[in-house]
Short mmCIF file of N, CA and C in Angstrom, two decimals:
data_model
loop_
_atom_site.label_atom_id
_atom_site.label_comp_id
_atom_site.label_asym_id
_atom_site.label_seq_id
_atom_site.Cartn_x
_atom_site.Cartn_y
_atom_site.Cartn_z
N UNK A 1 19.68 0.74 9.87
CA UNK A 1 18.45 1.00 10.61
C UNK A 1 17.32 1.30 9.63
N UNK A 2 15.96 0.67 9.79
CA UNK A 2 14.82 0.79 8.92
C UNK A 2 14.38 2.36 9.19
N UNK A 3 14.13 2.99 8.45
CA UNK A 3 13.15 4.54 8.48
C UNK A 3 11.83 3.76 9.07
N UNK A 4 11.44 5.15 9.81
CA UNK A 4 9.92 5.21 10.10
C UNK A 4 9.04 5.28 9.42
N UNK A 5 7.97 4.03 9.30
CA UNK A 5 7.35 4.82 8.11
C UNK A 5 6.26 5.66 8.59
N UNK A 6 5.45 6.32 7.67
CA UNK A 6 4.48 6.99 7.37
C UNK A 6 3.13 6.16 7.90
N UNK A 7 2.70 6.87 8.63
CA UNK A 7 1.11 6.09 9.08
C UNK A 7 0.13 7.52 8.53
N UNK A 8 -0.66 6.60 7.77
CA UNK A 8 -1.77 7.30 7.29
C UNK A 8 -3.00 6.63 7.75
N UNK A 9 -3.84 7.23 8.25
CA UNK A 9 -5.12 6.51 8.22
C UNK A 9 -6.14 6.90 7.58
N UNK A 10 -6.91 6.29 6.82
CA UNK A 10 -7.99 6.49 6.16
C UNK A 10 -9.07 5.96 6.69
N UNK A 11 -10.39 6.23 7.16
CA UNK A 11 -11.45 6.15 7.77
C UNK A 11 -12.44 5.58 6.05
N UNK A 12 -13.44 4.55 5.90
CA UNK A 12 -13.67 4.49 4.92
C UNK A 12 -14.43 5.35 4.03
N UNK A 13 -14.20 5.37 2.93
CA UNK A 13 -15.03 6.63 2.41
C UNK A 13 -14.70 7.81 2.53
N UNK A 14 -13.15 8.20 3.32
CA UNK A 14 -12.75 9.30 3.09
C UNK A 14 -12.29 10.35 2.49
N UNK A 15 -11.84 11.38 2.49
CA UNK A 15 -11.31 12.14 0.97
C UNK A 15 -9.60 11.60 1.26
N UNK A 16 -8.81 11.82 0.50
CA UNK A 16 -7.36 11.06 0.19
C UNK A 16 -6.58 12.76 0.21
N UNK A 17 -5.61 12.33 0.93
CA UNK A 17 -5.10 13.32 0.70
C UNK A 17 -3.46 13.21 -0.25
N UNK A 18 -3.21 14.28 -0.12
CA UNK A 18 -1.85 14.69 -1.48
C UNK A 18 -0.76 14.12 -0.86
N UNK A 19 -0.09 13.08 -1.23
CA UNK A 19 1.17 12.24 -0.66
C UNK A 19 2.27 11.96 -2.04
N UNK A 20 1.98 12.79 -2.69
CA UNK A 20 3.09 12.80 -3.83
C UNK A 20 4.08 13.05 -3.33
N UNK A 21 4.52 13.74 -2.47
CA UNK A 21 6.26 14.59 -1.79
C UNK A 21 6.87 12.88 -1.37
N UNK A 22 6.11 11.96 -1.32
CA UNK A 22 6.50 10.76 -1.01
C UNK A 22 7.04 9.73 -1.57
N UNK A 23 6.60 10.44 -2.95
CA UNK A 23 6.89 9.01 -4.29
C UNK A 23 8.71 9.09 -4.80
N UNK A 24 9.10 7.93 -5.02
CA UNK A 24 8.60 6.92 -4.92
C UNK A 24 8.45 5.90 -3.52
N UNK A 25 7.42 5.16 -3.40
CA UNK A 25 7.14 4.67 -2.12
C UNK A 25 6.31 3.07 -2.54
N UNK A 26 6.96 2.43 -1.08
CA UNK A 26 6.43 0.89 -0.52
C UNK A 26 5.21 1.50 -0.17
N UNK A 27 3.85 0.91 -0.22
CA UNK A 27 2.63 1.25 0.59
C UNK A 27 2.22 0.29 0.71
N UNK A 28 1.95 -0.47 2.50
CA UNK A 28 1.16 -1.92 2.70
C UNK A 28 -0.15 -0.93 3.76
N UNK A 29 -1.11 -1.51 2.66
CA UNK A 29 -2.39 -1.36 2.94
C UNK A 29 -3.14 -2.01 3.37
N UNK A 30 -3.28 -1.58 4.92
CA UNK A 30 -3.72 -2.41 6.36
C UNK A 30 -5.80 -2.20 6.30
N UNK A 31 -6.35 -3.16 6.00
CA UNK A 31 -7.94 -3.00 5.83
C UNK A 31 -8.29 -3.74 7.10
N UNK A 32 -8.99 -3.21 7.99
CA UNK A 32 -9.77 -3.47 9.17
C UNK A 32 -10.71 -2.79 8.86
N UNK A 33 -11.52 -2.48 8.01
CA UNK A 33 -12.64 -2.13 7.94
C UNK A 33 -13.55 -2.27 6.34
N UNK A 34 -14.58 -3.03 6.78
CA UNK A 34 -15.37 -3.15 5.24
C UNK A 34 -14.85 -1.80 4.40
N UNK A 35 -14.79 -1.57 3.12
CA UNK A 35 -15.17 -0.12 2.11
C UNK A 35 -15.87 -0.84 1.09
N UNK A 36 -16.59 0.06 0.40
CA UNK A 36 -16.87 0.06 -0.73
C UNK A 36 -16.42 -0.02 -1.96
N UNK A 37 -16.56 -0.73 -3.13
CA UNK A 37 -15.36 -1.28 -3.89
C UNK A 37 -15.52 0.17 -5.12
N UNK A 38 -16.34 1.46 -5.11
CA UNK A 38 -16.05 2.39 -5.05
C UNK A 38 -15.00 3.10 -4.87
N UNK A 39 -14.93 3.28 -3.78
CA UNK A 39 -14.10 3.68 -3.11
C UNK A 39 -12.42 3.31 -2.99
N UNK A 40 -12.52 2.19 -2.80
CA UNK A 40 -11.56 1.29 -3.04
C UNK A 40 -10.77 1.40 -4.56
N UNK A 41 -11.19 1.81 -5.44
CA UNK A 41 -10.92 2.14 -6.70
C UNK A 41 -10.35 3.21 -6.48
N UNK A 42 -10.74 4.11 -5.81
CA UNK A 42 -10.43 5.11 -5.90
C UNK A 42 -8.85 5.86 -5.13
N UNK A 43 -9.05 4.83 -4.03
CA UNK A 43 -7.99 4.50 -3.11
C UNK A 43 -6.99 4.10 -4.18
N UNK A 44 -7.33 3.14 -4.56
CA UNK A 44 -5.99 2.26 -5.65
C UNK A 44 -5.99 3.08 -6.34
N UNK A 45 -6.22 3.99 -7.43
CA UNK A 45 -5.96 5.07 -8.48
C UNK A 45 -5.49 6.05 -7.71
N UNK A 46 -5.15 6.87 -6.45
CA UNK A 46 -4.46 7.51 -5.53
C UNK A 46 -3.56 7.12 -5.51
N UNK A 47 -3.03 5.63 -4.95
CA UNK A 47 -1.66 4.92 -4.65
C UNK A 47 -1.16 5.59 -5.65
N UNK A 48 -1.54 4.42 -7.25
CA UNK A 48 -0.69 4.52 -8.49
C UNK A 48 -0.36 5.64 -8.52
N UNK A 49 -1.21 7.16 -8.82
CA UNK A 49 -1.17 8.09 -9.31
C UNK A 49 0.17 8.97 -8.14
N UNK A 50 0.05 8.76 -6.84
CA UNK A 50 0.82 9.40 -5.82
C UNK A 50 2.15 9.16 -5.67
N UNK A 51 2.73 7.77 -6.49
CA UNK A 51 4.09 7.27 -6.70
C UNK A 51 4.21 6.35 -5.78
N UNK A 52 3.40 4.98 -5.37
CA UNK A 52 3.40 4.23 -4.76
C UNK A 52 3.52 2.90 -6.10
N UNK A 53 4.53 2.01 -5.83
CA UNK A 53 5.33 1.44 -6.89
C UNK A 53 5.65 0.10 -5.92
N UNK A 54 5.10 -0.26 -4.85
CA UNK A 54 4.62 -1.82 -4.54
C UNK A 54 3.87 -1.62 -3.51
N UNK A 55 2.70 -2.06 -3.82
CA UNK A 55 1.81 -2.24 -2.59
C UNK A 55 1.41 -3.86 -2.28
N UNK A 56 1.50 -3.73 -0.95
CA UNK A 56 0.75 -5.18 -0.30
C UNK A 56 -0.31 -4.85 0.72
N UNK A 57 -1.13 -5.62 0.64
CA UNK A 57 -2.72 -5.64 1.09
C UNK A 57 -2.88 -6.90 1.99
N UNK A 58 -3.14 -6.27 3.19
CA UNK A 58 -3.75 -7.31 4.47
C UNK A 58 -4.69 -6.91 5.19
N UNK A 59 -5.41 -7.86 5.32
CA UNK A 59 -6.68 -7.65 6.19
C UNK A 59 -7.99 -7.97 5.71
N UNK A 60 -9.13 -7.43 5.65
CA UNK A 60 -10.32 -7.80 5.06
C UNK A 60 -10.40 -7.48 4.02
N UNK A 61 -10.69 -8.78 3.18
CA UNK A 61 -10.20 -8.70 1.82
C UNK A 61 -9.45 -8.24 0.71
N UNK A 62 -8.09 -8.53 1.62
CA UNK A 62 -7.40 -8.14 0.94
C UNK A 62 -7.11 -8.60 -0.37
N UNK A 63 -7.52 -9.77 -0.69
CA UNK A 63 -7.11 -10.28 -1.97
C UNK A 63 -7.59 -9.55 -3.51
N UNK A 64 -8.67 -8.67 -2.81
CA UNK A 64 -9.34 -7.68 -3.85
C UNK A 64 -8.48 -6.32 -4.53
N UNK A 65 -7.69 -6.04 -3.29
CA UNK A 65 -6.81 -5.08 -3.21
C UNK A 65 -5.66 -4.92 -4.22
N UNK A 66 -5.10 -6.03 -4.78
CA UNK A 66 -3.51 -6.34 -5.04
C UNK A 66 -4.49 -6.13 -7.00
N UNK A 67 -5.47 -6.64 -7.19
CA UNK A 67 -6.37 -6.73 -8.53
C UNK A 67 -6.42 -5.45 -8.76
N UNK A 68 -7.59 -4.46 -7.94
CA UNK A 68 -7.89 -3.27 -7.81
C UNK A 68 -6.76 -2.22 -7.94
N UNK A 69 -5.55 -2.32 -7.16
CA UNK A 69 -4.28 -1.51 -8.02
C UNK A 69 -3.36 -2.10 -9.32
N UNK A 70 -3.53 -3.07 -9.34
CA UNK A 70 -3.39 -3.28 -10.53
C UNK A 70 -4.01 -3.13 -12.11
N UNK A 71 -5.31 -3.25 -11.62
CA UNK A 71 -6.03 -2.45 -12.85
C UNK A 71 -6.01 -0.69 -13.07
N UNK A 72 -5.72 0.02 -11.64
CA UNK A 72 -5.20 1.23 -12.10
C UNK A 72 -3.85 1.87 -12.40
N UNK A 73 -2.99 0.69 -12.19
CA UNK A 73 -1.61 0.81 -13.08
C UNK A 73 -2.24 0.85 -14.71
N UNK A 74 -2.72 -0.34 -14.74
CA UNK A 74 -3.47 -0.40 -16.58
C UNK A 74 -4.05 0.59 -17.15
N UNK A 75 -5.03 1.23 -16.62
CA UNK A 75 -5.78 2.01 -16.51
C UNK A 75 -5.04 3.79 -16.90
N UNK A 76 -3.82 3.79 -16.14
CA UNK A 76 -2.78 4.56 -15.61
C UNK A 76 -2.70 5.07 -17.40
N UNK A 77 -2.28 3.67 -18.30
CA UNK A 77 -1.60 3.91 -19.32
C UNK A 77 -2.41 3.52 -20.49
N UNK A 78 -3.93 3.62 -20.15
CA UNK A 78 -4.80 3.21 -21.44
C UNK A 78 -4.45 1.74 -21.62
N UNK A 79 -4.36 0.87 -20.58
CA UNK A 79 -4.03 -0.35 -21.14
C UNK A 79 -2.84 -0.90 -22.27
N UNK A 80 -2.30 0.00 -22.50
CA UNK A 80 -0.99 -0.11 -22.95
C UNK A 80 0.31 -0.81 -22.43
N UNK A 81 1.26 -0.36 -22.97
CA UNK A 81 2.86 -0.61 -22.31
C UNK A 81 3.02 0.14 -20.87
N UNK A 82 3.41 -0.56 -19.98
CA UNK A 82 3.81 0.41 -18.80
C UNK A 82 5.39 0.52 -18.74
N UNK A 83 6.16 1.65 -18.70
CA UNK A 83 7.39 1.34 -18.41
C UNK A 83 7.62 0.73 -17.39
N UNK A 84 8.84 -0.16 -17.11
CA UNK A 84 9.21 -0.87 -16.41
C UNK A 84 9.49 0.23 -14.74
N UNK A 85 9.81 1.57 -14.94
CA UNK A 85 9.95 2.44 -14.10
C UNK A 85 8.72 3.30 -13.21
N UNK A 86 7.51 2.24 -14.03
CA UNK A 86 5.96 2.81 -13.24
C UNK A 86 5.56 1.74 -13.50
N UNK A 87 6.19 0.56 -13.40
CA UNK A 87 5.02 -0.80 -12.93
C UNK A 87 4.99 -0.91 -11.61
N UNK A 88 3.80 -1.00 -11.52
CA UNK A 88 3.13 -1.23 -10.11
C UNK A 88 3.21 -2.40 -8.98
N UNK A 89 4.41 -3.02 -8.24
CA UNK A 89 4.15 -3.86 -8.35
C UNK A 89 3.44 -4.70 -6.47
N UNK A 90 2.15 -5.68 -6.88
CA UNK A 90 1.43 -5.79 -5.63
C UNK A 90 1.48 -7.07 -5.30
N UNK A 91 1.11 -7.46 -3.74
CA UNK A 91 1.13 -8.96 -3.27
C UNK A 91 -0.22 -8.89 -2.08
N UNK A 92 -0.60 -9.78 -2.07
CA UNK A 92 -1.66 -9.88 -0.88
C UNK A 92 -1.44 -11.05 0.04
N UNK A 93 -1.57 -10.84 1.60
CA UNK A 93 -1.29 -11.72 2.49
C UNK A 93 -2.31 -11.87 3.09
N UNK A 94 -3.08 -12.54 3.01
CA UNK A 94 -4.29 -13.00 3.35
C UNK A 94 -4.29 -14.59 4.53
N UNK A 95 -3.18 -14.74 4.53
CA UNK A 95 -2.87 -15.95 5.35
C UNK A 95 -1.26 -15.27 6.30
N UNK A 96 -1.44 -14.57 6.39
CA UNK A 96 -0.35 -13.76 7.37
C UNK A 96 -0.35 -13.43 8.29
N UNK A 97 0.34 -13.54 9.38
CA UNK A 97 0.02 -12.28 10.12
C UNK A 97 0.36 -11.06 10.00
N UNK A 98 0.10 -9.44 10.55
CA UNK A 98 0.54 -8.37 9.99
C UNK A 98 1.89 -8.39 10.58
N UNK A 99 2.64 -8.82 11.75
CA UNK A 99 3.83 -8.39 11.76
C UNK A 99 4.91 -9.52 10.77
N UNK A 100 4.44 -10.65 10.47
CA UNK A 100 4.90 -11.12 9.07
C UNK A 100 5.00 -9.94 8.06
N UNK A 101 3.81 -9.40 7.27
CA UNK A 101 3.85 -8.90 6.39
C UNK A 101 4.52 -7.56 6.21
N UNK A 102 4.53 -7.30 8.16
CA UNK A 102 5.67 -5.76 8.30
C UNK A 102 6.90 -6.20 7.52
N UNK A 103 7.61 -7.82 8.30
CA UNK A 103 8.80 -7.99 8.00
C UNK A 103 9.39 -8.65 6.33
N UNK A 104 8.04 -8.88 5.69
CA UNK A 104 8.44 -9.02 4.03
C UNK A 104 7.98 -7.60 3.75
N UNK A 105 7.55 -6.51 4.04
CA UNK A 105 7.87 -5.23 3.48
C UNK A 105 9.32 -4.86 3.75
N UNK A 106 10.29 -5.03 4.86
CA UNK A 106 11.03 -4.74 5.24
C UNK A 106 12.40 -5.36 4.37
N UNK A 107 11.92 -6.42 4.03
CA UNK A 107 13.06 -7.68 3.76
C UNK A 107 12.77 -7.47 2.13
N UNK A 108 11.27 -7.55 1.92
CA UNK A 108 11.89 -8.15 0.09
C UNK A 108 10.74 -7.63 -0.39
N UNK A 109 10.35 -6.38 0.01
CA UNK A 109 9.50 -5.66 -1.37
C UNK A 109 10.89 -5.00 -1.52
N UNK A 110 11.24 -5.40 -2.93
CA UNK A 110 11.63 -4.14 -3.58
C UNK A 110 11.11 -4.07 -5.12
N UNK A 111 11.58 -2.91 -5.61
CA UNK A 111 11.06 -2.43 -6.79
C UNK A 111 12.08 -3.00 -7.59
N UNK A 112 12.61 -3.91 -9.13
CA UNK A 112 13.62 -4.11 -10.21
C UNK A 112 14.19 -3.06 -10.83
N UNK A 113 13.37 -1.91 -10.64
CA UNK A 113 14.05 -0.26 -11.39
C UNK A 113 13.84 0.46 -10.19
N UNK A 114 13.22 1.06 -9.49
CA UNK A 114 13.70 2.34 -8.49
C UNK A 114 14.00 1.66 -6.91
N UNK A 115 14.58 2.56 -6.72
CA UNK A 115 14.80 2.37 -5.42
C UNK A 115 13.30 3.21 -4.45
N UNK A 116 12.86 2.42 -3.59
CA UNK A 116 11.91 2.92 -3.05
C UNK A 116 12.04 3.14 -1.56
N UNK A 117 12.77 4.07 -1.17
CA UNK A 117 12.81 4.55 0.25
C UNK A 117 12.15 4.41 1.67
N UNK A 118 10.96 4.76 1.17
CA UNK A 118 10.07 5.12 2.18
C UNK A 118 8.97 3.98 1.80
N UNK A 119 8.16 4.11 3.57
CA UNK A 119 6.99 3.31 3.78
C UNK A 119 5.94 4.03 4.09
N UNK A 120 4.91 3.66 3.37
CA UNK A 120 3.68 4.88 3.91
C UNK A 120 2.48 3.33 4.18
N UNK A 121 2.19 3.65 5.40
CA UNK A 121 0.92 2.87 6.32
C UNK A 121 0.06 3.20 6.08
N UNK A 122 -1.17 2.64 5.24
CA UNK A 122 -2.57 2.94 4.84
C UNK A 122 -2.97 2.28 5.86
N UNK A 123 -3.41 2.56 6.35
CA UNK A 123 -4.43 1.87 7.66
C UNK A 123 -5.90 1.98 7.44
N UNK A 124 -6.76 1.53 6.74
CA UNK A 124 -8.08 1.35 6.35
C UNK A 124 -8.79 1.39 7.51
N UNK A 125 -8.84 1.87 8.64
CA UNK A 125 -10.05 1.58 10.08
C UNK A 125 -10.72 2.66 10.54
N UNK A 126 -11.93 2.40 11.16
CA UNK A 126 -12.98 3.27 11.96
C UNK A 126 -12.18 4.62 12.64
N UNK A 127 -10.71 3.81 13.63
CA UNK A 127 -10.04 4.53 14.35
C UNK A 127 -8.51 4.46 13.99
N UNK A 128 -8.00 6.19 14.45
CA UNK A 128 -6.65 5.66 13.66
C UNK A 128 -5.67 4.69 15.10
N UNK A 129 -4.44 4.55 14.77
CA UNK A 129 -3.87 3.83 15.59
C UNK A 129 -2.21 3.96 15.60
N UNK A 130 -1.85 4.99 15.22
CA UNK A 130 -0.53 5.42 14.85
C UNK A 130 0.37 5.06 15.40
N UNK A 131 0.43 4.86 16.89
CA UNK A 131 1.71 4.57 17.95
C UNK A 131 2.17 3.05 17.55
N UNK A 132 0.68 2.36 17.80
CA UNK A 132 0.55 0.97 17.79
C UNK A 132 1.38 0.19 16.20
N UNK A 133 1.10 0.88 15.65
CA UNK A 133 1.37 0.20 14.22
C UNK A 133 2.66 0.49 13.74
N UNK A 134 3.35 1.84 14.31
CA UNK A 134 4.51 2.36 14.02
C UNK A 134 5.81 1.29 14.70
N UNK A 135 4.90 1.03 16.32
CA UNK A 135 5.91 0.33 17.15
C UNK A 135 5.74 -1.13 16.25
N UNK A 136 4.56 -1.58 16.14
CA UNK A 136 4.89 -3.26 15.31
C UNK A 136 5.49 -3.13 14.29
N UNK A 137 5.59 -2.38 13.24
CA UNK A 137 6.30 -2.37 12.68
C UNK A 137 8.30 -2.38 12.66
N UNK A 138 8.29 -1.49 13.76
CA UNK A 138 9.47 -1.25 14.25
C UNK A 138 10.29 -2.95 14.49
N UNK A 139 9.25 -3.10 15.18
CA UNK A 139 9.61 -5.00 15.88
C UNK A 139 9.41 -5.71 14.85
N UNK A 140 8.91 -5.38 14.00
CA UNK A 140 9.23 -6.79 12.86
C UNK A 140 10.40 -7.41 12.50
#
C-alpha cells in the first residue's frame, strides 16, 4: 500500500515552512499559479536544503522548475562534487497529465543511494486543495 503523502500548499510568495522531520523525501511540485522566479529560487533552495532528493515539476512552467533546483543542489556545494547521497535528482512533465505524473512518482522516482519514503505535495496555488489532490493521488 502507497503512504499518504504530505500536501503542502504554498500560496505564491509565501514564507516556507520547516519540513526537515521529512527528509529524506520525493517532492512533485504542483504550479497552478504564476510566482516569481525570486521566489521560486527560493522555493528550490528550501526543497534541496529540507532533504528533498527528487523533485518533479508540473504545471505552469514547469520546465523552469527541474533547472531552478538543480542549480541549488550546485549551489548547495559551491559548485563542486555533490555526493552521490545529496544529488538532487529532478524531471519535468510538461506534457502530462497530473494523475500521470502522480503515477511515475509512485512507480519510478526513485533515488540510486537512499531510499526515499515519503511524498510531500507542493501545491503552488491561490487556494489550497488538500482532499482533492490527496484522493488523485491515491487513484493513480
Amino acid at each position: 500500500m502507497t503512504e499518504t503523502p504530505h500536501y503542502l500548499h504554498l500560496p505564491p510568495g509565501s514564507p516556507l515552512p520547516d519540513i526537515g522531520h521529512l527528509s529524506p523525501f520525493r517532492a512533485l511540485v504542483i504550479i497552478e499559479a504564476q510566482v516569481e522566479s525570486g521566489w521560486q529560487g527560493k522555493v528550490s533552495d528550501w526543497l534541496v536544503q529540507s532533504g528533498c532528493l527528487y523533485m518533479m515539476a508540473w504545471g505552469h512552467d514547469c520546465t523552469t522548475w527541474d533547472d531552478s533546483v538543480d542549480i541549488a543542489n550546485l549551489e548547495a556545494f559551491d559548485y563542486g562534487d555533490i555526493p552521490d547521497e545529496c544529488d538532487v535528482f529532478t524531471t519535468w512533465h510538461a506534457d502530462e497529465s497530473l494523475g500521470e505524473v502522480f503515477d511515475f512518482c509512485k512507480r519510478h522516482a526513485r533515488h540510486p543511494v537512499v531510499d526515499l519514503p515519503r511524498v510531500v505535495l507542493v501545491h503552488v496555488a491561490l487556494h489550497s486543495d488538500a482532499t482533492c489532490m490527496i484522493e488523485a493521488y491515491a487513484a493513480a
